[in-house]
Amino acid sequence: MPIELKMPALSPTMEKGTLAKWLVKVGDVVKSGDLLAEIETDKATMEFEAVDEGTVSEITVAEGTEVNVGTVIALIAGEGEDAKPAAKAAPKTQETPAPKAEEPKVAAQAEAAPAPAAVSAPVAAAPAKSGDRIIASPLAKRLAMEKGVELTGLTGSGPGGRIVKADVEGATPGAAPVAVAPTASTAAPAAAASAPAPATAPAPTSATSDIPQESVKLSGMRKTIARRLTESKQQVPHIYLTVDIRLDALLKLRGELNGALTARGIKLSVNDMLIKALALSLIEVPACNVAYAGDTLIKYSRADISVAVSIPAGLITPIIVGAESKSMSAISVEMKDLADRAKAGKLQPQEYQGGTASISNMGMFGIKNFDAVINPPQAMIMAIGAGEKRPYVVDDALAIATVMSATGSFDHRAIDGSDGAQLMKAFKALVESPLGLVA
């Protein structure tokens, strides 16, 4: 019996995944550990490995298709089994049912009526005259609706003759729009079918539809960011504490250290040094190195710092584990590797899930200060602004100094304002007297 390959849960929060790219084709022989596909999760693009040996007998989900975790995406035939593709088409979970036989009048009216400009129900191809269903991926159906392409005239190049995105893109738009499959809301009793239907205005695509625009489907990562940050602002009582920090001593030490590290090909950034400073501050003020868990307060004895990294798909936070015990040169090397792999979508879940606190630096964009949103279950995040020349009191005299603003966001359920203030004081002291970072 063929082995079913199912959409895996590649992270604890993953409910759906998009089959970004197949790395094998029907007929390929695979063994345990071979890469089968690239799957876009809610956080990154992950590689899916085979755990069994055999021959790929059928690919049931086309590239670019989003399916639920647990959906069968391919079949592998074991030794001695027929490796030919099964006669059946794509799994039923990916198809839109054709109109039922007991509702012929309603189905006929649905075929004759022109499709509205925008619909909220799933779009399906008009059934062929023979009564056969049109097998097409959800993406192909949507593109066909947008381009006015009749799926009945297309030949599918996907598994089992399935019509995929490429087939629709290469088709010439037809004169007739694609029909909408009847749903529970449109299938009225046959006795009322002859009554005139009330006029329904098309669903607006935006409040200002006359402005040139495009609609871009949210990625899994962007959906997760939207959901988690909304929950954070709604459920976590944020308290914000800001300090101004003189950077001159830190910049001087950075220059000296980089001079000594040149031969090793390492160049410290200010952010590398601030990661170390935050980690040491959390160890010094353990009341802030915590997580709120309902009726429990989790106290951490190690400072794992999540560092916000902007990537094309959104925002991800790779983690420097045990940053308080690592040298700044080690943090710099590790951070560069994590950032590069984050932008390539190659991080493993354990490299961006967890952490005891976060740091977000927008100083490179010239942002003076901002309030960052806490990433639960963490209880704090440090927002770093740009260092700039400002009038500043130095040794009881007004002078010009390089100063930055740092704002800590704290979960007031877990961290009292006085404890947050102690953390900000410790962080400021370490940055202004940076020899403590190398001691």
Tab-separated table of C-alpha atoms in Angstrom:
chain	number	residue	atom	x	y	z
A	1	MET	CA	0.000	0.000	0.000
A	2	PRO	CA	1.485	3.407	-0.964
A	3	ILE	CA	2.829	5.598	1.838
A	4	GLU	CA	0.937	8.867	2.288
A	5	LEU	CA	3.077	11.978	2.711
A	6	LYS	CA	1.101	14.558	4.672
A	7	MET	CA	1.602	18.294	5.156
A	8	PRO	CA	3.754	18.352	8.314
A	9	ALA	CA	3.415	20.718	11.276
A	10	LEU	CA	6.829	22.362	11.091
A	11	SER	CA	6.153	24.716	14.019
A	12	PRO	CA	3.870	24.602	17.071
A	13	THR	CA	1.686	27.421	15.687
A	14	MET	CA	1.418	26.042	12.149
A	15	GLU	CA	-2.133	25.174	11.030
A	16	LYS	CA	-1.667	25.510	7.261
A	17	GLY	CA	1.286	25.387	4.906
A	18	THR	CA	1.955	26.401	1.322
A	19	LEU	CA	3.730	23.938	-0.971
A	20	ALA	CA	6.300	26.444	-2.231
A	21	LYS	CA	8.359	24.110	-4.441
A	22	TRP	CA	8.625	20.408	-5.228
A	23	LEU	CA	12.204	19.100	-5.264
A	24	VAL	CA	11.170	15.693	-6.683
A	25	LYS	CA	8.880	14.511	-9.459
A	26	VAL	CA	6.730	11.449	-10.113
A	27	GLY	CA	8.958	8.434	-10.713
A	28	ASP	CA	11.889	9.647	-8.597
A	29	VAL	CA	13.349	7.152	-6.138
A	30	VAL	CA	13.841	8.642	-2.671
A	31	LYS	CA	15.354	7.420	0.564
A	32	SER	CA	15.231	8.615	4.146
A	33	GLY	CA	16.785	12.070	4.499
A	34	ASP	CA	16.256	13.153	0.877
A	35	LEU	CA	14.719	16.606	0.416
A	36	LEU	CA	11.226	16.368	-1.065
A	37	ALA	CA	9.842	19.896	-1.036
A	38	GLU	CA	10.087	23.440	0.295
A	39	ILE	CA	7.125	24.386	2.498
A	40	GLU	CA	6.212	27.920	3.529
A	41	THR	CA	5.123	27.955	7.161
A	42	ASP	CA	3.788	30.825	9.244
A	43	LYS	CA	7.370	31.903	9.961
A	44	ALA	CA	9.764	30.714	7.260
A	45	THR	CA	10.295	28.436	4.261
A	46	MET	CA	11.365	25.017	5.496
A	47	GLU	CA	12.757	21.961	3.718
A	48	PHE	CA	10.678	18.749	4.022
A	49	GLU	CA	12.701	15.527	4.256
A	50	ALA	CA	11.665	11.972	3.425
A	51	VAL	CA	11.508	9.492	6.286
A	52	ASP	CA	10.719	6.429	4.145
A	53	GLU	CA	12.215	4.828	1.050
A	54	GLY	CA	10.351	4.253	-2.195
A	55	THR	CA	9.298	5.769	-5.513
A	56	VAL	CA	7.214	8.926	-5.808
A	57	SER	CA	4.020	7.568	-7.367
A	58	GLU	CA	1.785	10.634	-7.197
A	59	ILE	CA	1.963	14.331	-6.310
A	60	THR	CA	-1.462	15.443	-5.134
A	61	VAL	CA	-0.813	19.097	-4.252
A	62	ALA	CA	0.554	21.504	-6.839
A	63	GLU	CA	3.178	24.150	-6.129
A	64	GLY	CA	1.715	27.345	-4.716
A	65	THR	CA	-1.218	25.580	-3.020
A	66	GLU	CA	-2.030	26.209	0.653
A	67	VAL	CA	-3.431	23.199	2.531
A	68	ASN	CA	-4.159	22.242	6.131
A	69	VAL	CA	-1.629	20.350	8.229
A	70	GLY	CA	-2.303	16.629	7.760
A	71	THR	CA	-3.462	16.893	4.135
A	72	VAL	CA	-1.957	14.216	1.847
A	73	ILE	CA	0.454	15.976	-0.532
A	74	ALA	CA	2.096	12.988	-2.245
A	75	LEU	CA	2.230	9.174	-2.349
A	76	ILE	CA	5.315	6.963	-2.233
A	77	ALA	CA	5.200	3.372	-3.493
A	78	GLY	CA	7.285	0.888	-1.562
A	79	GLU	CA	9.403	-1.917	-2.971
A	80	GLY	CA	7.351	-4.212	-5.208
A	81	GLU	CA	4.398	-1.819	-5.433
A	82	ASP	CA	3.101	-0.201	-8.598
A	83	ALA	CA	4.693	3.241	-8.865
A	84	LYS	CA	2.302	4.444	-11.559
A	85	PRO	CA	0.158	7.448	-10.608
A	86	ALA	CA	-3.264	6.533	-9.289
A	87	ALA	CA	-6.189	7.091	-11.609
A	88	LYS	CA	-7.909	9.381	-9.145
A	89	ALA	CA	-7.360	13.121	-9.265
A	90	ALA	CA	-6.391	15.494	-6.490
A	91	PRO	CA	-7.629	14.827	-2.951
A	92	LYS	CA	-11.239	15.717	-2.295
A	93	THR	CA	-10.229	18.324	0.244
A	94	GLN	CA	-8.804	20.431	-2.569
A	95	GLU	CA	-11.859	20.262	-4.869
A	96	THR	CA	-15.032	22.290	-4.968
A	97	PRO	CA	-18.055	19.977	-5.238
A	98	ALA	CA	-20.108	20.130	-8.421
A	99	PRO	CA	-23.830	21.000	-8.199
A	100	LYS	CA	-25.943	18.160	-6.810
A	101	ALA	CA	-28.136	16.188	-9.214
A	102	GLU	CA	-31.277	16.869	-7.175
A	103	GLU	CA	-30.984	20.644	-7.826
A	104	PRO	CA	-30.932	20.858	-11.670
A	105	LYS	CA	-32.971	24.049	-11.970
A	106	VAL	CA	-30.838	26.001	-9.514
A	107	ALA	CA	-27.624	24.731	-11.126
A	108	ALA	CA	-28.855	25.779	-14.572
A	109	GLN	CA	-29.614	29.277	-13.356
A	110	ALA	CA	-26.187	29.536	-11.699
A	111	GLU	CA	-24.548	28.670	-15.026
A	112	ALA	CA	-26.570	31.236	-16.968
A	113	ALA	CA	-26.140	34.136	-14.557
A	114	PRO	CA	-23.037	36.328	-14.944
A	115	ALA	CA	-20.580	36.202	-12.056
A	116	PRO	CA	-20.471	39.291	-9.792
A	117	ALA	CA	-17.375	41.473	-9.670
A	118	ALA	CA	-16.363	40.040	-6.309
A	119	VAL	CA	-17.591	37.005	-4.423
A	120	SER	CA	-16.918	35.725	-0.956
A	121	ALA	CA	-17.756	32.093	-1.735
A	122	PRO	CA	-15.168	29.748	-3.328
A	123	VAL	CA	-15.103	29.970	-7.129
A	124	ALA	CA	-15.454	26.829	-9.213
A	125	ALA	CA	-15.289	26.134	-12.912
A	126	ALA	CA	-18.565	25.584	-14.773
A	127	PRO	CA	-19.147	21.830	-15.087
A	128	ALA	CA	-18.727	20.232	-18.486
A	129	LYS	CA	-21.857	19.139	-20.385
A	130	SER	CA	-21.049	15.518	-19.642
A	131	GLY	CA	-21.392	16.231	-15.955
A	132	ASP	CA	-17.661	15.694	-15.215
A	133	ARG	CA	-16.035	17.929	-12.654
A	134	ILE	CA	-13.285	20.364	-13.529
A	135	ILE	CA	-10.174	19.554	-11.498
A	136	ALA	CA	-8.235	22.737	-10.744
A	137	SER	CA	-6.164	24.133	-7.902
A	138	PRO	CA	-7.711	26.924	-5.790
A	139	LEU	CA	-5.103	29.360	-7.140
A	140	ALA	CA	-5.929	28.417	-10.748
A	141	LYS	CA	-9.647	28.936	-10.094
A	142	ARG	CA	-9.055	32.368	-8.621
A	143	LEU	CA	-6.815	33.440	-11.500
A	144	ALA	CA	-9.379	32.138	-13.995
A	145	MET	CA	-12.078	34.226	-12.337
A	146	GLU	CA	-9.901	37.337	-12.422
A	147	LYS	CA	-8.880	36.867	-16.088
A	148	GLY	CA	-12.272	35.656	-17.345
A	149	VAL	CA	-10.810	32.341	-18.528
A	150	GLU	CA	-13.123	29.347	-19.074
A	151	LEU	CA	-11.573	26.343	-17.316
A	152	THR	CA	-13.670	23.952	-19.448
A	153	GLY	CA	-11.449	24.693	-22.440
A	154	LEU	CA	-8.119	24.122	-20.685
A	155	THR	CA	-5.984	21.006	-20.486
A	156	GLY	CA	-4.356	20.582	-17.084
A	157	SER	CA	-0.627	19.934	-16.768
A	158	GLY	CA	-0.738	19.085	-13.079
A	159	PRO	CA	-1.040	15.678	-11.401
A	160	GLY	CA	-4.013	13.704	-12.729
A	161	GLY	CA	-4.755	16.391	-15.349
A	162	ARG	CA	-5.269	19.026	-12.651
A	163	ILE	CA	-5.398	22.608	-13.973
A	164	VAL	CA	-2.711	24.701	-12.242
A	165	LYS	CA	-1.592	28.319	-12.217
A	166	ALA	CA	0.639	28.000	-15.312
A	167	ASP	CA	-2.232	26.637	-17.422
A	168	VAL	CA	-4.426	29.656	-16.620
A	169	GLU	CA	-1.654	32.224	-17.118
A	170	GLY	CA	-1.031	30.936	-20.648
A	171	ALA	CA	-4.717	30.915	-21.609
A	172	THR	CA	-6.584	33.548	-23.594
A	173	PRO	CA	-9.464	35.187	-21.691
A	174	GLY	CA	-12.838	33.994	-22.948
A	175	ALA	CA	-15.951	36.003	-23.582
A	176	ALA	CA	-17.960	34.313	-20.846
A	177	PRO	CA	-17.064	34.614	-17.150
A	178	VAL	CA	-16.503	31.618	-14.929
A	179	ALA	CA	-19.663	30.487	-13.187
A	180	VAL	CA	-20.034	30.436	-9.432
A	181	ALA	CA	-20.721	27.087	-7.799
A	182	PRO	CA	-24.015	27.141	-5.884
A	183	THR	CA	-23.649	27.272	-2.121
A	184	ALA	CA	-26.049	27.037	0.765
A	185	SER	CA	-26.644	30.783	0.551
A	186	THR	CA	-27.431	30.758	-3.210
A	187	ALA	CA	-29.324	27.483	-3.588
A	188	ALA	CA	-32.956	28.554	-3.089
A	189	PRO	CA	-35.885	26.104	-3.225
A	190	ALA	CA	-36.953	25.250	-6.782
A	191	ALA	CA	-40.444	26.621	-6.149
A	192	ALA	CA	-39.011	30.122	-5.633
A	193	ALA	CA	-36.530	29.942	-8.513
A	194	SER	CA	-38.792	31.865	-10.895
A	195	ALA	CA	-39.164	34.844	-8.534
A	196	PRO	CA	-37.029	37.861	-9.462
A	197	ALA	CA	-33.897	38.067	-7.346
A	198	PRO	CA	-33.267	41.324	-5.473
A	199	ALA	CA	-30.452	43.429	-6.835
A	200	THR	CA	-27.236	42.941	-4.876
A	201	ALA	CA	-24.382	45.408	-5.076
A	202	PRO	CA	-20.917	43.887	-5.671
A	203	ALA	CA	-18.762	43.635	-2.565
A	204	PRO	CA	-16.394	46.625	-2.537
A	205	THR	CA	-12.726	45.772	-2.861
A	206	SER	CA	-11.692	48.883	-0.935
A	207	ALA	CA	-13.047	52.178	0.353
A	208	THR	CA	-11.365	54.022	-2.540
A	209	SER	CA	-11.796	51.639	-5.460
A	210	ASP	CA	-11.131	54.358	-8.068
A	211	ILE	CA	-7.455	54.564	-7.046
A	212	PRO	CA	-5.061	52.277	-8.997
A	213	GLN	CA	-4.300	49.360	-6.720
A	214	GLU	CA	-3.576	45.666	-6.391
A	215	SER	CA	-4.568	43.042	-3.855
A	216	VAL	CA	-1.723	40.948	-2.457
A	217	LYS	CA	-2.515	37.743	-0.583
A	218	LEU	CA	-1.018	37.730	2.914
A	219	SER	CA	1.775	35.255	3.499
A	220	GLY	CA	1.558	32.817	6.377
A	221	MET	CA	4.177	34.863	8.229
A	222	ARG	CA	2.290	38.131	7.791
A	223	LYS	CA	-0.939	36.496	9.023
A	224	THR	CA	0.866	35.234	12.118
A	225	ILE	CA	2.440	38.644	12.788
A	226	ALA	CA	-0.951	40.326	12.488
A	227	ARG	CA	-2.633	37.830	14.808
A	228	ARG	CA	0.057	37.723	17.503
A	229	LEU	CA	0.644	41.478	17.700
A	230	THR	CA	-3.095	42.161	17.802
A	231	GLU	CA	-3.418	39.703	20.674
A	232	SER	CA	-0.449	41.327	22.427
A	233	LYS	CA	-1.875	44.856	22.291
A	234	GLN	CA	-5.339	43.635	23.308
A	235	GLN	CA	-4.323	41.295	26.130
A	236	VAL	CA	-0.978	42.536	27.490
A	237	PRO	CA	-0.980	45.734	29.610
A	238	HIS	CA	2.121	47.497	28.283
A	239	ILE	CA	4.138	49.950	30.364
A	240	TYR	CA	6.842	52.012	28.618
A	241	LEU	CA	10.030	53.346	30.235
A	242	THR	CA	12.549	55.492	28.308
A	243	VAL	CA	16.116	56.530	29.120
A	244	ASP	CA	18.640	58.646	27.230
A	245	ILE	CA	22.052	56.973	27.028
A	246	ARG	CA	25.401	58.523	26.142
A	247	LEU	CA	27.168	56.389	23.513
A	248	ASP	CA	30.615	58.010	23.235
A	249	ALA	CA	32.425	55.468	25.457
A	250	LEU	CA	30.710	52.523	23.717
A	251	LEU	CA	31.652	53.830	20.264
A	252	LYS	CA	35.261	54.335	21.384
A	253	LEU	CA	35.473	50.773	22.749
A	254	ARG	CA	33.861	49.412	19.580
A	255	GLY	CA	36.530	51.076	17.452
A	256	GLU	CA	39.326	49.606	19.583
A	257	LEU	CA	37.826	46.113	19.573
A	258	ASN	CA	37.249	46.149	15.819
A	259	GLY	CA	40.868	47.136	15.302
A	260	ALA	CA	41.926	44.086	17.293
A	261	LEU	CA	39.452	41.801	15.507
A	262	THR	CA	40.323	42.820	11.950
A	263	ALA	CA	42.708	39.891	11.468
A	264	ARG	CA	39.880	37.493	12.396
A	265	GLY	CA	37.477	39.049	9.924
A	266	ILE	CA	35.041	40.131	12.654
A	267	LYS	CA	33.411	43.549	12.843
A	268	LEU	CA	31.263	44.351	15.855
A	269	SER	CA	28.122	46.381	15.361
A	270	VAL	CA	26.597	48.613	18.009
A	271	ASN	CA	23.666	46.190	18.079
A	272	ASP	CA	25.971	43.271	18.949
A	273	MET	CA	27.143	45.220	21.986
A	274	LEU	CA	23.602	46.201	22.989
A	275	ILE	CA	22.499	42.536	22.825
A	276	LYS	CA	25.224	41.722	25.349
A	277	ALA	CA	24.238	44.703	27.515
A	278	LEU	CA	20.578	43.656	27.626
A	279	ALA	CA	21.498	40.061	28.479
A	280	LEU	CA	23.725	41.131	31.379
A	281	SER	CA	21.047	43.552	32.590
A	282	LEU	CA	18.458	40.754	32.701
A	283	ILE	CA	20.799	38.632	34.824
A	284	GLU	CA	21.436	41.619	37.121
A	285	VAL	CA	17.690	42.331	37.435
A	286	PRO	CA	16.131	38.831	37.337
A	287	ALA	CA	12.661	40.217	38.121
A	288	CYS	CA	12.525	41.286	34.447
A	289	ASN	CA	13.779	37.995	33.019
A	290	VAL	CA	10.371	36.375	33.378
A	291	ALA	CA	7.251	35.248	31.506
A	292	TYR	CA	3.599	35.545	32.510
A	293	ALA	CA	1.671	32.263	32.310
A	294	GLY	CA	-1.790	32.790	33.766
A	295	ASP	CA	-1.523	31.948	37.453
A	296	THR	CA	2.194	31.195	37.137
A	297	LEU	CA	5.265	33.417	36.783
A	298	ILE	CA	8.156	31.714	34.967
A	299	LYS	CA	11.595	32.928	36.103
A	300	TYR	CA	14.514	32.339	33.736
A	301	SER	CA	18.123	31.885	34.881
A	302	ARG	CA	19.549	32.391	31.378
A	303	ALA	CA	19.146	35.353	29.025
A	304	ASP	CA	18.148	34.231	25.511
A	305	ILE	CA	17.802	37.413	23.452
A	306	SER	CA	15.424	37.459	20.471
A	307	VAL	CA	16.683	39.972	17.891
A	308	ALA	CA	14.182	41.523	15.491
A	309	VAL	CA	15.257	41.058	11.856
A	310	SER	CA	13.300	42.521	8.954
A	311	ILE	CA	12.904	40.190	5.960
A	312	PRO	CA	10.821	40.576	2.762
A	313	ALA	CA	7.986	38.448	4.167
A	314	GLY	CA	7.750	40.348	7.466
A	315	LEU	CA	9.602	40.204	10.777
A	316	ILE	CA	11.375	37.299	12.454
A	317	THR	CA	13.313	37.104	15.718
A	318	PRO	CA	16.311	34.737	15.677
A	319	ILE	CA	17.648	34.011	19.151
A	320	ILE	CA	21.091	34.421	20.700
A	321	VAL	CA	20.974	31.688	23.333
A	322	GLY	CA	22.769	32.429	26.622
A	323	ALA	CA	23.927	35.838	25.383
A	324	GLU	CA	25.108	36.853	28.873
A	325	SER	CA	27.881	34.220	28.781
A	326	LYS	CA	29.059	34.805	25.187
A	327	SER	CA	31.741	37.232	24.051
A	328	MET	CA	30.665	40.097	21.820
A	329	SER	CA	32.744	38.642	18.978
A	330	ALA	CA	30.858	35.336	19.287
A	331	ILE	CA	27.540	37.201	19.363
A	332	SER	CA	28.564	39.127	16.219
A	333	VAL	CA	29.470	35.973	14.254
A	334	GLU	CA	26.316	34.136	15.364
A	335	MET	CA	24.065	37.117	14.688
A	336	LYS	CA	25.387	37.539	11.139
A	337	ASP	CA	24.759	33.852	10.389
A	338	LEU	CA	21.251	33.935	11.859
A	339	ALA	CA	20.321	37.131	9.999
A	340	ASP	CA	21.582	35.763	6.663
A	341	ARG	CA	19.644	32.519	7.062
A	342	ALA	CA	16.549	34.388	8.275
A	343	LYS	CA	16.503	36.463	5.083
A	344	ALA	CA	16.900	33.261	3.048
A	345	GLY	CA	14.046	31.596	4.981
A	346	LYS	CA	16.320	28.819	6.224
A	347	LEU	CA	16.021	29.121	10.019
A	348	GLN	CA	14.981	26.082	12.006
A	349	PRO	CA	12.028	26.525	14.436
A	350	GLN	CA	14.226	26.266	17.524
A	351	GLU	CA	16.298	29.185	16.223
A	352	TYR	CA	13.431	31.696	16.303
A	353	GLN	CA	10.923	30.255	18.805
A	354	GLY	CA	11.434	30.960	22.489
A	355	GLY	CA	13.716	33.599	23.958
A	356	THR	CA	13.362	35.345	27.312
A	357	ALA	CA	13.355	38.960	26.043
A	358	SER	CA	13.680	40.841	22.740
A	359	ILE	CA	15.577	43.783	21.290
A	360	SER	CA	14.513	45.832	18.261
A	361	ASN	CA	16.891	48.422	16.792
A	362	MET	CA	15.589	51.019	14.312
A	363	GLY	CA	18.473	53.428	14.765
A	364	MET	CA	19.844	52.676	11.289
A	365	PHE	CA	16.681	54.277	9.859
A	366	GLY	CA	17.164	57.482	11.839
A	367	ILE	CA	14.246	56.735	14.206
A	368	LYS	CA	14.878	58.654	17.449
A	369	ASN	CA	12.609	56.548	19.683
A	370	PHE	CA	9.631	54.211	19.458
A	371	ASP	CA	7.512	51.854	21.571
A	372	ALA	CA	7.900	48.205	20.578
A	373	VAL	CA	5.128	45.621	20.988
A	374	ILE	CA	5.859	42.750	23.376
A	375	ASN	CA	6.097	39.286	21.811
A	376	PRO	CA	4.248	36.952	24.235
A	377	PRO	CA	4.991	34.893	26.227
A	378	GLN	CA	7.994	37.155	26.734
A	379	ALA	CA	7.414	39.997	29.189
A	380	MET	CA	9.702	42.715	27.805
A	381	ILE	CA	11.286	44.135	24.666
A	382	MET	CA	13.926	46.864	24.320
A	383	ALA	CA	13.442	49.421	21.527
A	384	ILE	CA	16.648	51.161	20.388
A	385	GLY	CA	16.652	54.553	18.655
A	386	ALA	CA	19.335	56.324	16.634
A	387	GLY	CA	22.469	57.709	18.213
A	388	GLU	CA	22.792	61.420	17.426
A	389	LYS	CA	24.706	64.471	18.519
A	390	ARG	CA	22.738	66.296	21.236
A	391	PRO	CA	23.372	68.887	23.941
A	392	TYR	CA	24.095	66.822	27.060
A	393	VAL	CA	25.341	67.503	30.567
A	394	VAL	CA	28.798	65.924	30.957
A	395	ASP	CA	30.642	66.345	34.271
A	396	ASP	CA	28.212	69.091	35.351
A	397	ALA	CA	28.831	71.075	32.182
A	398	LEU	CA	26.761	71.357	29.021
A	399	ALA	CA	28.471	69.661	26.088
A	400	ILE	CA	27.733	67.933	22.802
A	401	ALA	CA	27.541	64.142	23.125
A	402	THR	CA	26.342	61.172	21.056
A	403	VAL	CA	23.095	60.150	22.708
A	404	MET	CA	20.450	57.520	21.939
A	405	SER	CA	17.042	56.855	23.469
A	406	ALA	CA	16.105	53.347	24.593
A	407	THR	CA	12.534	52.407	25.519
A	408	GLY	CA	11.644	49.258	27.400
A	409	SER	CA	8.147	47.807	26.942
A	410	PHE	CA	7.124	45.688	29.943
A	411	ASP	CA	4.192	43.365	30.614
A	412	HIS	CA	2.743	44.983	33.737
A	413	ARG	CA	1.135	41.691	34.784
A	414	ALA	CA	4.594	40.183	35.317
A	415	ILE	CA	6.913	43.166	35.839
A	416	ASP	CA	6.339	46.079	38.193
A	417	GLY	CA	7.293	49.572	37.076
A	418	SER	CA	10.054	49.794	39.687
A	419	ASP	CA	11.637	46.547	38.455
A	420	GLY	CA	11.441	47.798	34.858
A	421	ALA	CA	13.126	51.017	35.981
A	422	GLN	CA	15.925	48.991	37.607
A	423	LEU	CA	16.506	47.150	34.324
A	424	MET	CA	16.653	50.402	32.345
A	425	LYS	CA	19.123	51.826	34.901
A	426	ALA	CA	21.349	48.728	34.651
A	427	PHE	CA	21.224	48.802	30.837
A	428	LYS	CA	22.159	52.513	30.752
A	429	ALA	CA	25.066	51.958	33.159
A	430	LEU	CA	26.517	49.120	31.081
A	431	VAL	CA	26.300	51.058	27.813
A	432	GLU	CA	27.816	54.236	29.293
A	433	SER	CA	30.602	52.246	31.057
A	434	PRO	CA	31.088	49.485	28.473
A	435	LEU	CA	34.169	47.828	29.979
A	436	GLY	CA	31.619	45.798	31.938
A	437	LEU	CA	30.693	44.128	28.656
A	438	VAL	CA	34.161	42.582	28.298
A	439	ALA	CA	34.918	41.958	31.966
